[in-house]
PDB file of C-alpha atoms in Angstrom:
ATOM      1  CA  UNK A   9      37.368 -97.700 132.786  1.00 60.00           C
ATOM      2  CA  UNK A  10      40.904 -97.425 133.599  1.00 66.00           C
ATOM      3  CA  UNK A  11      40.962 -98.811 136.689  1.00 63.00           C
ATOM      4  CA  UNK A  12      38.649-101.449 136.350  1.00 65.00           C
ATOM      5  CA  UNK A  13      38.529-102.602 132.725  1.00 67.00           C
ATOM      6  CA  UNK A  14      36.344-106.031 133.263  1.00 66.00           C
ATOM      7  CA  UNK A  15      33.813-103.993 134.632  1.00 74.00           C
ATOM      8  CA  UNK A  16      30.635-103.876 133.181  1.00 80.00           C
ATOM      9  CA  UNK A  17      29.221-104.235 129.909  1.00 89.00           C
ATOM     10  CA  UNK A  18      27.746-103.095 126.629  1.00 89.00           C
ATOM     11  CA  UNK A  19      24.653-103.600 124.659  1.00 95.00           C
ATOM     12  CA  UNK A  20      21.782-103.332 127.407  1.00 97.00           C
ATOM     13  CA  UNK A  21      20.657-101.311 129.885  1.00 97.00           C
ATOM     14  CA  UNK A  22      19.928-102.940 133.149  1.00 98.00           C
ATOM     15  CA  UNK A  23      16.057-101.563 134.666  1.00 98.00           C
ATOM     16  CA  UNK A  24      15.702-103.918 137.907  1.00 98.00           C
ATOM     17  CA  UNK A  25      17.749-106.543 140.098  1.00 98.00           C
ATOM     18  CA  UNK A  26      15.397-109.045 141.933  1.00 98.00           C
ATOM     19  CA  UNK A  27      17.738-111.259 143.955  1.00 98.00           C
ATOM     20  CA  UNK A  28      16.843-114.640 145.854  1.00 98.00           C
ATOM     21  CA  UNK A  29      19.111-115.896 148.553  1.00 98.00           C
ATOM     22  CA  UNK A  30      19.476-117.981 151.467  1.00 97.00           C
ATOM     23  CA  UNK A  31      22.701-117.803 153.445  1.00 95.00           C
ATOM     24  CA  UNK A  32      24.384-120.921 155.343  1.00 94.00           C
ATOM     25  CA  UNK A  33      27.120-119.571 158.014  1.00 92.00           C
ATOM     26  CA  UNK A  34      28.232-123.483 158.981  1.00 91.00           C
ATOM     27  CA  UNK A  35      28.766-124.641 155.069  1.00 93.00           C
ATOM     28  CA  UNK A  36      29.529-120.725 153.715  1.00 92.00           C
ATOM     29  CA  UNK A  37      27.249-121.477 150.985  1.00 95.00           C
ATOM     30  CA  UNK A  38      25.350-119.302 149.455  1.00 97.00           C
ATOM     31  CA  UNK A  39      22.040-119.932 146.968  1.00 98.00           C
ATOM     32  CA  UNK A  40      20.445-117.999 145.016  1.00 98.00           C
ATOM     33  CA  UNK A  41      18.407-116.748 141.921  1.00 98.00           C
ATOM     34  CA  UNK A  42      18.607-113.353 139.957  1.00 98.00           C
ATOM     35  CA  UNK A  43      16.071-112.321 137.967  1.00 98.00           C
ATOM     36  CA  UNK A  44      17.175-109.199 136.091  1.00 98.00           C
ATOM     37  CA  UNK A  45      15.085-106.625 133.820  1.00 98.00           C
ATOM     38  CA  UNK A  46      16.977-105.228 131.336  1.00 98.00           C
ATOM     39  CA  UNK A  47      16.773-102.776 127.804  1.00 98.00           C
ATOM     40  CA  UNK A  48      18.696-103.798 124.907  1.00 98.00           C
ATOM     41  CA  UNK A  49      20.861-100.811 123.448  1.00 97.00           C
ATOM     42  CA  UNK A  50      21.566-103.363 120.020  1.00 98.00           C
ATOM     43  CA  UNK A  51      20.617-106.359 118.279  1.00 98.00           C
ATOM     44  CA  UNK A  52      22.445-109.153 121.410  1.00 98.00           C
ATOM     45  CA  UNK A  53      23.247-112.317 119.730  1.00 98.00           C
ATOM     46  CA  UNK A  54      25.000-112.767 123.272  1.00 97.00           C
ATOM     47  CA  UNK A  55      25.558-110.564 126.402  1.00 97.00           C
ATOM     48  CA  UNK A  56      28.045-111.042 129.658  1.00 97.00           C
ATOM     49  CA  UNK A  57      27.143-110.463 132.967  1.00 97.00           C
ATOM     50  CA  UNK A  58      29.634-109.756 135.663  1.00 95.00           C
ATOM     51  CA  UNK A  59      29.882-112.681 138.386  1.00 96.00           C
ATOM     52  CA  UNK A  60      32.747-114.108 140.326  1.00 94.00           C
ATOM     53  CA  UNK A  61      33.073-117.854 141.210  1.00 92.00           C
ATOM     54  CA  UNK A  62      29.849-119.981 142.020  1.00 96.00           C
ATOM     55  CA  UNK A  63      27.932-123.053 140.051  1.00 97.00           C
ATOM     56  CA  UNK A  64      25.643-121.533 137.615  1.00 98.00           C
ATOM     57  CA  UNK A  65      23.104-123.892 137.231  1.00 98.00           C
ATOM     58  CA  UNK A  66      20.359-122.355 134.567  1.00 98.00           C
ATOM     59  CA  UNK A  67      20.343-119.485 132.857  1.00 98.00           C
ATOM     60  CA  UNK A  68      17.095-118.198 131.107  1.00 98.00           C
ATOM     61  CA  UNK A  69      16.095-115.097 129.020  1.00 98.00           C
ATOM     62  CA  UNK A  70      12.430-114.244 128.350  1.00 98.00           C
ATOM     63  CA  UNK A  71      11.496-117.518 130.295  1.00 98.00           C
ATOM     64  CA  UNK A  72      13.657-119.816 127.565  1.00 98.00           C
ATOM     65  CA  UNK A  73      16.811-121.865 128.614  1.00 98.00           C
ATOM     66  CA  UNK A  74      19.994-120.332 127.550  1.00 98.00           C
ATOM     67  CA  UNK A  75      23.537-121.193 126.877  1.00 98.00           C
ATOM     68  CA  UNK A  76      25.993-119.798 128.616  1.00 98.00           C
ATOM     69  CA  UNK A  77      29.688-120.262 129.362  1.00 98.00           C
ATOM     70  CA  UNK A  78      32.413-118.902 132.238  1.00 96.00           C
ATOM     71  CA  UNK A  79      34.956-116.597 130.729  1.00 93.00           C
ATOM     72  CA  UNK A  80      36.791-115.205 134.297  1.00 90.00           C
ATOM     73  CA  UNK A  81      34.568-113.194 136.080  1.00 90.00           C
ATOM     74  CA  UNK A  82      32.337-112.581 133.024  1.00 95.00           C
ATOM     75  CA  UNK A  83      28.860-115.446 132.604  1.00 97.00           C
ATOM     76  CA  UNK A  84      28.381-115.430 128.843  1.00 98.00           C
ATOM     77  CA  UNK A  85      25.104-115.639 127.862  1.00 98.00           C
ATOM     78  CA  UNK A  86      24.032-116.516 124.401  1.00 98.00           C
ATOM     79  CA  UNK A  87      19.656-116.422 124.479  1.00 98.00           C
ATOM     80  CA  UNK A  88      17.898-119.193 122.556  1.00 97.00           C
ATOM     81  CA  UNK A  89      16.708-115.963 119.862  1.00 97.00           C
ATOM     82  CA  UNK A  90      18.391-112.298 119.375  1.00 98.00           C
ATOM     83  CA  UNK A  91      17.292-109.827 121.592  1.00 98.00           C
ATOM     84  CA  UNK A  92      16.409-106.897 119.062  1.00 98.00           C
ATOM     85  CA  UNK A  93      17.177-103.291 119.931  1.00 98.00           C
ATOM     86  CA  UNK A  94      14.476-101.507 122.107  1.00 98.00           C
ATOM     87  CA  UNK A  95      13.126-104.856 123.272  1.00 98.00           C
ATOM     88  CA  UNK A  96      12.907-105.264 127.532  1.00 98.00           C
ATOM     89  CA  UNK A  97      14.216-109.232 128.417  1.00 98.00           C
ATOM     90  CA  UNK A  98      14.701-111.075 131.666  1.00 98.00           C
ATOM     91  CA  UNK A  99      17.660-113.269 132.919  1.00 98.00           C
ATOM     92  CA  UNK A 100      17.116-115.802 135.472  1.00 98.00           C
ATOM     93  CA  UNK A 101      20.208-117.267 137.175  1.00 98.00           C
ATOM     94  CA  UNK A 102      20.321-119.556 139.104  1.00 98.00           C
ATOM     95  CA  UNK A 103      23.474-120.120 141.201  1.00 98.00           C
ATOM     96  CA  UNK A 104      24.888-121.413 144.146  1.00 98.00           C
ATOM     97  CA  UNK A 105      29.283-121.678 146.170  1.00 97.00           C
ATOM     98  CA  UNK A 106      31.130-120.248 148.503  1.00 94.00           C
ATOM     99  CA  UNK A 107      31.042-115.810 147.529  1.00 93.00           C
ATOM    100  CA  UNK A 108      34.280-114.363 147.036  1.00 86.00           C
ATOM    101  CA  UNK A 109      36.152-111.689 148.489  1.00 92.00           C
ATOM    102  CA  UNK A 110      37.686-109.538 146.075  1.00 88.00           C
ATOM    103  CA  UNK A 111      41.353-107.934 145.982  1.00 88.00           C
ATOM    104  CA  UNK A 112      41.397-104.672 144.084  1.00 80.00           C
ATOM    105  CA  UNK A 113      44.377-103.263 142.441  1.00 79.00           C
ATOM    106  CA  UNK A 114      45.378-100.859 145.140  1.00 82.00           C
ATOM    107  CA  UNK A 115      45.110-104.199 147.747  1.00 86.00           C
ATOM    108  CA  UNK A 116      41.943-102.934 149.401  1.00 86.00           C
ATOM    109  CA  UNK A 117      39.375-106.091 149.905  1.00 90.00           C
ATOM    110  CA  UNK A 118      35.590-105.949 148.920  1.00 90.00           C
ATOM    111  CA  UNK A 119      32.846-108.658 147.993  1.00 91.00           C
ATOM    112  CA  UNK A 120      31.091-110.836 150.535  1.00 91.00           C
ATOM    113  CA  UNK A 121      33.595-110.668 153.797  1.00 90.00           C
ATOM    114  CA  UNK A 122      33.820-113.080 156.441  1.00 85.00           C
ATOM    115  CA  UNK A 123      33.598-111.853 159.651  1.00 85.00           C
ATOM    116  CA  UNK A 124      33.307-113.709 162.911  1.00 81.00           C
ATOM    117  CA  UNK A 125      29.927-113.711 163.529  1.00 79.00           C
ATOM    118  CA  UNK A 126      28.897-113.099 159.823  1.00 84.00           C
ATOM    119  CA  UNK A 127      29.272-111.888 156.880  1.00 88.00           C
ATOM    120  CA  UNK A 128      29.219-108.089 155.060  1.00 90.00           C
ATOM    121  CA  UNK A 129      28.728-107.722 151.848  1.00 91.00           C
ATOM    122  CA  UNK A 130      31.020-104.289 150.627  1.00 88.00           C
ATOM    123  CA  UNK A 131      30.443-103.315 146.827  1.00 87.00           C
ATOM    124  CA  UNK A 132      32.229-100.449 145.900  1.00 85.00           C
ATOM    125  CA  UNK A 133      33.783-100.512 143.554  1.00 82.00           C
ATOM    126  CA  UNK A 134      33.661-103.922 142.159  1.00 84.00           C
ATOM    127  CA  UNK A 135      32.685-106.342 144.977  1.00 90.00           C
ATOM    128  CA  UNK A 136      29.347-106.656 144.005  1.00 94.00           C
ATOM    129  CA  UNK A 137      29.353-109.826 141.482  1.00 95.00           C
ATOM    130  CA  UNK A 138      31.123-111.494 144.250  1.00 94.00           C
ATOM    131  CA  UNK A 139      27.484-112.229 145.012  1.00 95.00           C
ATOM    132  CA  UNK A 140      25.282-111.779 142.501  1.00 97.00           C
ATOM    133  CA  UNK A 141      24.999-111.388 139.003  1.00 98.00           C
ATOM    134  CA  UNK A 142      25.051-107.651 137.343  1.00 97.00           C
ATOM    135  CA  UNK A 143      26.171-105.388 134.939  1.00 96.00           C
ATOM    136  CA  UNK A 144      28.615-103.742 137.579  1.00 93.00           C
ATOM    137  CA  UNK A 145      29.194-100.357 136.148  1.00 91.00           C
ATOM    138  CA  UNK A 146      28.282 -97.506 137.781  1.00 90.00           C
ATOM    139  CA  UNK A 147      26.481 -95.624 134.767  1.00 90.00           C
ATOM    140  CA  UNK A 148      24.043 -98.840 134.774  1.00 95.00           C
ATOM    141  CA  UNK A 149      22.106 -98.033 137.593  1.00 97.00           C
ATOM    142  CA  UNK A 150      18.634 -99.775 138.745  1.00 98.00           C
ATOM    143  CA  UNK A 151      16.036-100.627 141.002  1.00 98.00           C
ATOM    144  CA  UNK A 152      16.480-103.675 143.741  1.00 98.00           C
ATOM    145  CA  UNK A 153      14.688-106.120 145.249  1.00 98.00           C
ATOM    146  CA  UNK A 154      16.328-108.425 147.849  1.00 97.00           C
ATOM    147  CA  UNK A 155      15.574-111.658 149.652  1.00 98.00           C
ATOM    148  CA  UNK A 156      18.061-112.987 152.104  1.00 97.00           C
ATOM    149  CA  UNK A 157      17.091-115.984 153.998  1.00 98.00           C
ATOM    150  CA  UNK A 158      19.890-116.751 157.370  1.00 96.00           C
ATOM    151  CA  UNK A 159      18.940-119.084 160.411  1.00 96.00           C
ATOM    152  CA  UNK A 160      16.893-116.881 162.840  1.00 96.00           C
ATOM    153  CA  UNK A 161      19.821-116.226 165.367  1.00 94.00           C
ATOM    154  CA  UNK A 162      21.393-113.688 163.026  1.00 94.00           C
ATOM    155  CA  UNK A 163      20.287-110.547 161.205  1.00 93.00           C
ATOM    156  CA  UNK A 164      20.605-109.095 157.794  1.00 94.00           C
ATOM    157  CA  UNK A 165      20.417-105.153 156.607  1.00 92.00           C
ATOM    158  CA  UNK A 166      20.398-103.742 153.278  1.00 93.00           C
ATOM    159  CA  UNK A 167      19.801-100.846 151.185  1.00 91.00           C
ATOM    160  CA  UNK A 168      15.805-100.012 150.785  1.00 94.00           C
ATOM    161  CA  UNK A 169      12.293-100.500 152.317  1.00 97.00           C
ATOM    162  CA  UNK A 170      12.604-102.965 154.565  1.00 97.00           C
ATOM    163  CA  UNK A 171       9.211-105.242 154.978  1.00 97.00           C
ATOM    164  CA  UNK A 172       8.657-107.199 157.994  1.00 97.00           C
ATOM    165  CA  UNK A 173      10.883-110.096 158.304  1.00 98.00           C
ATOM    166  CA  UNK A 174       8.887-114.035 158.232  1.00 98.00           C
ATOM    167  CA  UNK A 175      10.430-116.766 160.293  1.00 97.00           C
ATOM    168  CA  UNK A 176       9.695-120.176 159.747  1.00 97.00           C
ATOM    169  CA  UNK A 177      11.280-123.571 160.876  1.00 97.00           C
ATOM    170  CA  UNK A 178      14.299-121.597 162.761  1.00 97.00           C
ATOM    171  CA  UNK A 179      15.398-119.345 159.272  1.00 98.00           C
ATOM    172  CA  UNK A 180      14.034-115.677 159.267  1.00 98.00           C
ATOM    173  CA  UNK A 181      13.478-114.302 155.241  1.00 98.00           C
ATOM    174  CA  UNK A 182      14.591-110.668 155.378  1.00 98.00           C
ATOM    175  CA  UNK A 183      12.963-108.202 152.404  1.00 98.00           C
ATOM    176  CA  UNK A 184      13.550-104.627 151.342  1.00 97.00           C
ATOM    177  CA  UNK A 185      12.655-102.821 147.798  1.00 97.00           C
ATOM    178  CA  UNK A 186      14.596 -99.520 146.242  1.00 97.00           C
ATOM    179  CA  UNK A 187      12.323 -98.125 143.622  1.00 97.00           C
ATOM    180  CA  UNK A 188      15.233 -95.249 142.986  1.00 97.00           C
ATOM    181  CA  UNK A 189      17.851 -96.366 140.741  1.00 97.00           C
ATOM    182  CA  UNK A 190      21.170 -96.724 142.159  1.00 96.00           C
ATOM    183  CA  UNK A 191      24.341 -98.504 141.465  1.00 94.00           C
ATOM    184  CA  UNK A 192      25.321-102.483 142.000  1.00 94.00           C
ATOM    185  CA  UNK A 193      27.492-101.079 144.543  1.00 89.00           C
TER     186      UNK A 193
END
């Protein structure tokens, strides 16, 4: 892509994002696991995942610790055995820091965006792996899942089937599903 050449990546074929988070408006912090389904297009010795900023602190594929390194905003992932051509894998990463917002060439701002009594998270085109993992190219499109946990005073929307939000000890776990494919964005 022209425009945005760090943008996704080769050799797999994302099926299904199922993130984890909990959001802290006093600290900013966000934490949170993605577990992502994915194809393999090739034999992957290693594979790169779009994410900006944030401790990473374990990365597994197919439930086996893997190694994996920070390269800008691409997490390097090198799986404990090659993930032969055909064969479906997970990733589980966990991570955790303060989302980014993202500057894009033309100076327009996207990512997860302060406001002043919360936060929205804007994707398109590349703000996406400001808070979460992904391989953020539009052809790579998926299903979701989504888990956002935020102290009960504040609400959270997102894209799919909303199920009924649980509160518990003053934090309210928000929950919605998209069985279409779309976009990270």
């Amino acid at each position: 892509d022209p425009f945005f050449p760090q943008a996704g990546n080769g050799g797999y074929d994302v099926r299904d994002y199922d993130i984890t988070a909990s959001w802290d408006p006093v600290t900013r912090q966000l934490q949170a696991t993605a577990v992502i389904e994915a194809r393999a297009t090739q034999d992957l010795s290693q594979f790169d995942l779009d994410l900006r900023g944030f401790t990473v602190t374990s990365v597994k594929v197919d439930g086996r610790s893997a190694a994996f390194t920070r390269s800008g905003q691409e997490l390097v992932i090198t799986p404990a055995k090659v993930i032969r051509d055909h064969k479906r894998f997970e990733v589980r990463v966990v991570y955790a820091g303060t989302p980014e917002v993202v500057i894009d060439p033309d100076g327009s701002s996207e990512g997860w965006m302060p406001t002043s009594d919360g936060i929205v998270a804007l994707g398109e085109p590349q703000g996406s792996p400001a808070w979460f993992p992904a391989n953020d190219h539009p052809t790579d499109k998926a299903t979701f899942s989504l888990s956002m946990t935020v102290p009960s005073d504040l609400s959270v929307v997102s894209n799919g089937e909303p199920e009924r939000p649980r509160e518990r000890n003053g934090q309210t776990t928000y929950r919605w599903h998209e069985d279409d494919p779309m976009a990270t964005y």
